[in-house]
Amino acid sequence: MNTTSIGGFRTRVKRSIKWPLIAAVASLPDPVQTLLFAPSIRKYAQRVPILKVVYSGCYRTHPIDRMLGTNTGGIEPPEAIYGDGVDATSFPYMGSQPSLIRCALAQLGDLRDHTFIDIGCGKGRPMIVATEFPFRAVIGYDLAAHLVDIANRNAAIVARRFPERVPMHAYAADALELEFPPGKLVVFMFNPFGAQLMARLLANLSAAYESGSIEAFSVVYFNPICAHVFDSSPLLERRFASSVDYAEEEIGYGAETRQDVFIWTTKT
Ligand SMILES: C[S@@+](CC[C@H](N)C(=O)[O-])C[C@H]1O[C@@H](n2cnc3c(N)ncnc32)[C@H](O)[C@@H]1O
């Protein structure tokens, strides 16, 4: 075996051990996971490598799920989303923080004639939050059909509880193969993919805008590792760029305590 294939073998072994271990941690009952956040326990337990994932907070029942009875938590490993197509730019599923979504959408002014689209919607947490706003429609797309099913079960829960809100709907689709709905769009993203695919997504949006099928669009991008892609577009201008703190009640339910949030809109 040469050094490259030894490296590849090690990576495969690591992956095959890592996710079953994470699944075992994920199946710890919620009160046990919450107990692990007690400062006196956390101090020691977070030094245990496999327990580190607990401290992402993603496996605790998120306050929005506790409040609504939805399921938007957990981490979905890249293998369960991309199968054999996993590479270095394949990111896992994890949900965004509602307070950050509310903060971002509040920057955009009147949303009544806009469609909210989550590119890589996963279990649909941002769509749930978007239904709090007066969007014309709220939709999301994800590669992973099993996450889309969960998002649509969440949609049914939200629709029963808030019949006055615009319904949300998720579709199993590759976001790079979409035909965008006409009108004004708010395109939301939290780490769906890397720069190469991001450039393709922007090219698709720009073509739809230039052909007139999209009237205007904003890009709301959390953890904007590919911000340069949007900064280099002659059609867009940055409207907001800030590191936004999680709401206090969300601290301990996500990997950080704050997140970079960038927004671009089409120039007028
Ligand atoms: C970090 S998660 C974000 C989930 C959700 N947007 C949120 O903020 O709570 C990224 C999601 O992007 C999805 N994804 C990655 N590539 C995609 C593609 N080409 N088309 C559609 N979804 C994709 C993944 O399946 C994953 O669920």
Short mmCIF file of C-alpha atoms and ligand atoms in Angstrom, two decimals:
data_model
loop_
_atom_site.label_atom_id
_atom_site.label_comp_id
_atom_site.label_asym_id
_atom_site.label_seq_id
_atom_site.Cartn_x
_atom_site.Cartn_y
_atom_site.Cartn_z
CA MET A 1 0.00 0.00 0.00
CA ASN A 2 1.46 3.42 -0.94
CA THR A 3 1.15 6.44 1.36
CA THR A 4 -1.87 7.85 -0.55
CA SER A 5 -3.86 4.63 -0.22
CA ILE A 6 -2.83 4.29 3.46
CA GLY A 7 -4.16 7.85 3.98
CA GLY A 8 -7.41 6.97 2.17
CA PHE A 9 -7.77 3.76 4.19
CA ARG A 10 -7.28 5.67 7.47
CA THR A 11 -9.89 8.27 6.44
CA ARG A 12 -12.39 5.50 5.60
CA VAL A 13 -11.76 3.71 8.90
CA LYS A 14 -12.09 6.99 10.83
CA ARG A 15 -15.39 7.79 9.07
CA SER A 16 -16.76 4.30 9.62
CA ILE A 17 -16.07 4.59 13.37
CA LYS A 18 -16.95 8.25 13.83
CA TRP A 19 -20.59 8.29 12.67
CA PRO A 20 -21.75 5.11 14.50
CA LEU A 21 -20.22 6.59 17.66
CA ILE A 22 -21.97 9.88 17.02
CA ALA A 23 -25.24 7.98 16.46
CA ALA A 24 -24.73 6.26 19.83
CA VAL A 25 -24.21 9.63 21.53
CA ALA A 26 -27.21 11.03 19.69
CA SER A 27 -29.40 8.29 21.10
CA LEU A 28 -28.62 9.28 24.70
CA PRO A 29 -31.89 10.44 26.26
CA ASP A 30 -32.45 14.20 26.13
CA PRO A 31 -32.19 14.68 29.94
CA VAL A 32 -28.77 12.94 29.88
CA GLN A 33 -27.55 15.27 27.15
CA THR A 34 -28.85 18.29 29.03
CA LEU A 35 -27.17 17.01 32.21
CA LEU A 36 -23.86 16.89 30.33
CA PHE A 37 -24.18 20.68 29.96
CA ALA A 38 -24.08 21.21 33.75
CA PRO A 39 -20.88 23.29 34.19
CA SER A 40 -19.31 20.86 36.68
CA ILE A 41 -19.80 17.89 34.30
CA ARG A 42 -19.11 19.80 31.10
CA LYS A 43 -15.68 20.91 32.39
CA TYR A 44 -14.42 17.30 32.38
CA ALA A 45 -16.66 15.54 29.87
CA GLN A 46 -15.85 17.86 26.96
CA ARG A 47 -12.27 16.58 27.08
CA VAL A 48 -13.52 13.13 26.04
CA PRO A 49 -13.19 13.19 22.23
CA ILE A 50 -16.41 11.31 21.40
CA LEU A 51 -18.46 13.46 23.77
CA LYS A 52 -17.33 16.60 21.92
CA VAL A 53 -20.23 16.18 19.51
CA VAL A 54 -22.63 16.49 22.46
CA TYR A 55 -21.20 19.93 23.04
CA SER A 56 -22.22 21.02 19.57
CA GLY A 57 -25.63 21.07 21.30
CA CYS A 58 -27.25 19.79 18.12
CA TYR A 59 -28.56 16.61 19.73
CA ARG A 60 -30.49 18.35 22.49
CA THR A 61 -34.12 19.07 21.76
CA HIS A 62 -33.98 22.61 20.41
CA PRO A 63 -36.28 25.20 22.06
CA ILE A 64 -38.21 25.66 18.78
CA ASP A 65 -38.90 21.91 18.62
CA ARG A 66 -39.90 21.83 22.28
CA MET A 67 -42.29 24.71 21.66
CA LEU A 68 -43.85 23.42 18.42
CA GLY A 69 -43.43 19.64 18.65
CA THR A 70 -41.37 19.64 15.44
CA ASN A 71 -38.13 17.76 14.73
CA THR A 72 -35.34 19.92 13.34
CA GLY A 73 -32.42 18.77 15.51
CA GLY A 74 -29.48 16.42 15.12
CA ILE A 75 -26.61 16.18 12.70
CA GLU A 76 -26.98 14.15 9.51
CA PRO A 77 -23.64 12.75 8.36
CA PRO A 78 -22.51 13.59 4.81
CA GLU A 79 -22.58 9.86 3.91
CA ALA A 80 -26.32 9.76 4.56
CA ILE A 81 -26.82 12.70 2.17
CA TYR A 82 -24.29 12.25 -0.64
CA GLY A 83 -23.61 8.47 -0.49
CA ASP A 84 -20.49 7.66 -2.48
CA GLY A 85 -20.27 11.24 -3.76
CA VAL A 86 -18.86 12.55 -0.43
CA ASP A 87 -15.89 14.89 -0.78
CA ALA A 88 -14.20 17.63 1.24
CA THR A 89 -17.00 20.10 0.42
CA SER A 90 -19.83 17.78 1.51
CA PHE A 91 -21.26 19.28 4.68
CA PRO A 92 -23.52 17.54 7.21
CA TYR A 93 -27.05 18.65 8.01
CA MET A 94 -27.48 20.78 11.11
CA GLY A 95 -30.13 23.39 11.78
CA SER A 96 -29.70 27.19 11.89
CA GLN A 97 -30.62 29.23 14.93
CA PRO A 98 -34.09 30.81 14.66
CA SER A 99 -32.98 34.08 16.30
CA LEU A 100 -30.39 34.60 13.55
CA ILE A 101 -32.94 33.85 10.83
CA ARG A 102 -35.34 36.39 12.38
CA CYS A 103 -32.53 38.95 12.58
CA ALA A 104 -31.59 38.40 8.91
CA LEU A 105 -35.16 38.53 7.59
CA ALA A 106 -35.82 41.71 9.58
CA GLN A 107 -33.12 43.45 7.48
CA LEU A 108 -35.07 42.93 4.26
CA GLY A 109 -38.02 45.28 4.66
CA ASP A 110 -41.38 44.48 3.09
CA LEU A 111 -41.49 40.75 2.23
CA ARG A 112 -45.13 40.49 1.15
CA ASP A 113 -44.40 39.84 -2.53
CA HIS A 114 -41.30 37.66 -1.93
CA THR A 115 -40.81 33.89 -2.02
CA PHE A 116 -38.48 32.42 0.61
CA ILE A 117 -36.32 29.59 -0.74
CA ASP A 118 -34.01 27.55 1.47
CA ILE A 119 -31.22 26.04 -0.65
CA GLY A 120 -30.49 22.84 1.27
CA CYS A 121 -33.46 23.04 3.63
CA GLY A 122 -32.74 19.85 5.59
CA LYS A 123 -35.46 19.38 8.23
CA GLY A 124 -36.85 22.85 7.53
CA ARG A 125 -36.02 24.98 10.57
CA PRO A 126 -35.44 28.19 8.53
CA MET A 127 -38.69 27.59 6.63
CA ILE A 128 -40.57 27.27 9.92
CA VAL A 129 -39.17 30.64 10.99
CA ALA A 130 -39.90 32.15 7.57
CA THR A 131 -43.61 31.33 8.03
CA GLU A 132 -43.60 33.92 10.84
CA PHE A 133 -43.04 36.56 8.11
CA PRO A 134 -45.54 37.64 5.43
CA PHE A 135 -43.86 35.82 2.50
CA ARG A 136 -45.90 35.00 -0.59
CA ALA A 137 -44.57 31.42 -0.44
CA VAL A 138 -42.04 29.47 1.63
CA ILE A 139 -40.24 26.58 -0.05
CA GLY A 140 -37.06 24.57 0.37
CA TYR A 141 -35.04 22.04 -1.57
CA ASP A 142 -32.73 19.33 -0.32
CA LEU A 143 -30.80 16.47 -1.88
CA ALA A 144 -31.72 14.17 1.01
CA ALA A 145 -35.27 12.82 0.50
CA HIS A 146 -35.47 11.53 4.09
CA LEU A 147 -34.75 15.06 5.44
CA VAL A 148 -37.36 16.50 3.06
CA ASP A 149 -39.93 14.03 4.45
CA ILE A 150 -39.15 15.25 7.97
CA ALA A 151 -39.40 18.90 6.80
CA ASN A 152 -42.85 18.20 5.34
CA ARG A 153 -43.98 16.50 8.57
CA ASN A 154 -42.81 19.67 10.37
CA ALA A 155 -44.74 21.72 7.78
CA ALA A 156 -47.94 19.83 8.67
CA ILE A 157 -47.40 20.54 12.39
CA VAL A 158 -46.83 24.26 11.72
CA ALA A 159 -49.88 24.43 9.42
CA ARG A 160 -52.13 22.84 12.07
CA ARG A 161 -50.85 25.16 14.76
CA PHE A 162 -50.79 28.36 12.68
CA PRO A 163 -53.41 27.99 9.93
CA GLU A 164 -53.19 31.74 9.23
CA ARG A 165 -49.54 31.51 8.15
CA VAL A 166 -48.35 30.89 4.59
CA PRO A 167 -47.76 27.11 4.24
CA MET A 168 -44.20 25.85 3.79
CA HIS A 169 -43.23 23.00 1.49
CA ALA A 170 -39.99 21.07 0.93
CA TYR A 171 -38.95 19.26 -2.26
CA ALA A 172 -36.32 16.60 -2.83
CA ALA A 173 -34.16 18.16 -5.53
CA ASP A 174 -30.66 19.24 -6.38
CA ALA A 175 -30.56 23.00 -5.82
CA LEU A 176 -28.35 23.33 -8.87
CA GLU A 177 -31.04 21.93 -11.17
CA LEU A 178 -33.89 24.22 -10.11
CA GLU A 179 -36.21 26.34 -12.11
CA PHE A 180 -36.68 29.28 -9.76
CA PRO A 181 -40.20 30.57 -9.13
CA PRO A 182 -40.90 33.95 -10.76
CA GLY A 183 -41.05 37.25 -8.88
CA LYS A 184 -38.90 38.41 -5.97
CA LEU A 185 -36.87 35.82 -4.07
CA VAL A 186 -35.10 35.59 -0.73
CA VAL A 187 -32.55 32.82 -1.19
CA PHE A 188 -31.45 31.44 2.18
CA MET A 189 -28.39 29.24 2.74
CA PHE A 190 -26.48 27.76 5.64
CA ASN A 191 -23.41 25.88 4.43
CA PRO A 192 -24.96 23.75 1.69
CA PHE A 193 -21.80 23.37 -0.42
CA GLY A 194 -18.42 24.81 -1.42
CA ALA A 195 -17.31 27.56 -3.81
CA GLN A 196 -17.54 25.65 -7.07
CA LEU A 197 -21.21 24.73 -6.62
CA MET A 198 -21.94 28.15 -5.11
CA ALA A 199 -20.65 29.78 -8.32
CA ARG A 200 -23.00 27.52 -10.32
CA LEU A 201 -25.94 28.47 -8.12
CA LEU A 202 -25.15 32.17 -8.55
CA ALA A 203 -24.82 31.70 -12.33
CA ASN A 204 -28.29 30.08 -12.39
CA LEU A 205 -29.82 32.88 -10.31
CA SER A 206 -28.11 35.56 -12.42
CA ALA A 207 -29.33 33.98 -15.67
CA ALA A 208 -32.91 33.86 -14.33
CA TYR A 209 -32.62 37.53 -13.24
CA GLU A 210 -31.17 38.69 -16.54
CA SER A 211 -33.85 36.83 -18.51
CA GLY A 212 -36.51 38.63 -16.43
CA SER A 213 -38.02 35.48 -14.90
CA ILE A 214 -36.80 36.63 -11.47
CA GLU A 215 -37.63 40.26 -10.72
CA ALA A 216 -35.11 40.69 -7.88
CA PHE A 217 -33.33 38.46 -5.37
CA SER A 218 -31.57 38.63 -2.02
CA VAL A 219 -29.09 36.08 -0.77
CA VAL A 220 -29.05 35.44 2.99
CA TYR A 221 -25.96 33.40 3.75
CA PHE A 222 -25.06 31.97 7.19
CA ASN A 223 -21.43 31.00 7.84
CA PRO A 224 -20.54 32.58 4.48
CA ILE A 225 -17.37 30.69 3.61
CA CYS A 226 -17.99 31.45 -0.09
CA ALA A 227 -18.82 35.15 0.36
CA HIS A 228 -16.29 36.01 -2.35
CA VAL A 229 -18.55 34.33 -4.93
CA PHE A 230 -21.35 36.83 -4.24
CA ASP A 231 -19.01 39.79 -3.66
CA SER A 232 -17.66 39.32 -7.17
CA SER A 233 -21.11 39.49 -8.83
CA PRO A 234 -21.75 42.77 -10.70
CA LEU A 235 -25.49 42.25 -10.08
CA LEU A 236 -25.28 42.20 -6.27
CA GLU A 237 -24.37 44.52 -3.45
CA ARG A 238 -23.74 43.64 0.17
CA ARG A 239 -26.51 44.89 2.35
CA PHE A 240 -25.60 43.37 5.73
CA ALA A 241 -22.54 41.65 7.18
CA SER A 242 -22.34 40.98 10.87
CA SER A 243 -21.50 38.40 13.47
CA VAL A 244 -24.84 37.89 15.19
CA ASP A 245 -25.21 36.50 18.71
CA TYR A 246 -27.54 33.56 19.28
CA ALA A 247 -30.52 34.47 21.47
CA GLU A 248 -29.73 33.53 25.05
CA GLU A 249 -32.18 30.62 25.07
CA GLU A 250 -30.43 29.09 22.02
CA ILE A 251 -26.94 29.04 23.52
CA GLY A 252 -25.95 25.41 24.03
CA TYR A 253 -28.18 24.24 21.13
CA GLY A 254 -25.72 24.92 18.30
CA ALA A 255 -22.01 24.62 17.68
CA GLU A 256 -21.20 28.29 18.49
CA THR A 257 -22.67 31.24 20.38
CA ARG A 258 -22.71 33.59 17.38
CA GLN A 259 -22.54 33.28 13.62
CA ASP A 260 -21.56 35.39 10.62
CA VAL A 261 -24.59 36.44 8.62
CA PHE A 262 -24.17 38.15 5.24
CA ILE A 263 -26.88 39.48 2.94
CA TRP A 264 -26.64 40.63 -0.67
CA THR A 265 -29.42 42.12 -2.79
CA THR A 266 -29.67 42.82 -6.50
CA LYS A 267 -28.66 46.41 -7.31
CA THR A 268 -31.54 48.74 -8.15
C1 LIG B 1 -25.96 22.78 7.05
S1 LIG B 1 -27.44 22.11 6.37
C2 LIG B 1 -28.53 23.50 6.51
C3 LIG B 1 -29.97 23.11 6.72
C4 LIG B 1 -30.97 24.26 6.78
N1 LIG B 1 -30.83 25.15 5.65
C5 LIG B 1 -30.81 25.07 8.04
O1 LIG B 1 -30.21 26.15 7.96
O2 LIG B 1 -31.30 24.66 9.10
C6 LIG B 1 -27.06 22.06 4.60
C7 LIG B 1 -28.06 21.24 3.79
O3 LIG B 1 -27.75 21.41 2.40
C8 LIG B 1 -28.16 20.25 1.71
N2 LIG B 1 -27.54 20.22 0.37
C9 LIG B 1 -26.24 20.11 0.07
N3 LIG B 1 -26.05 20.15 -1.27
C10 LIG B 1 -27.27 20.32 -1.84
C11 LIG B 1 -27.74 20.45 -3.18
N4 LIG B 1 -26.92 20.43 -4.23
N5 LIG B 1 -29.06 20.62 -3.38
C12 LIG B 1 -29.93 20.63 -2.34
N6 LIG B 1 -29.54 20.51 -1.05
C13 LIG B 1 -28.23 20.36 -0.79
C14 LIG B 1 -27.72 19.12 2.67
O4 LIG B 1 -28.43 17.93 2.43
C15 LIG B 1 -28.02 19.74 4.04
O5 LIG B 1 -29.28 19.32 4.51
#
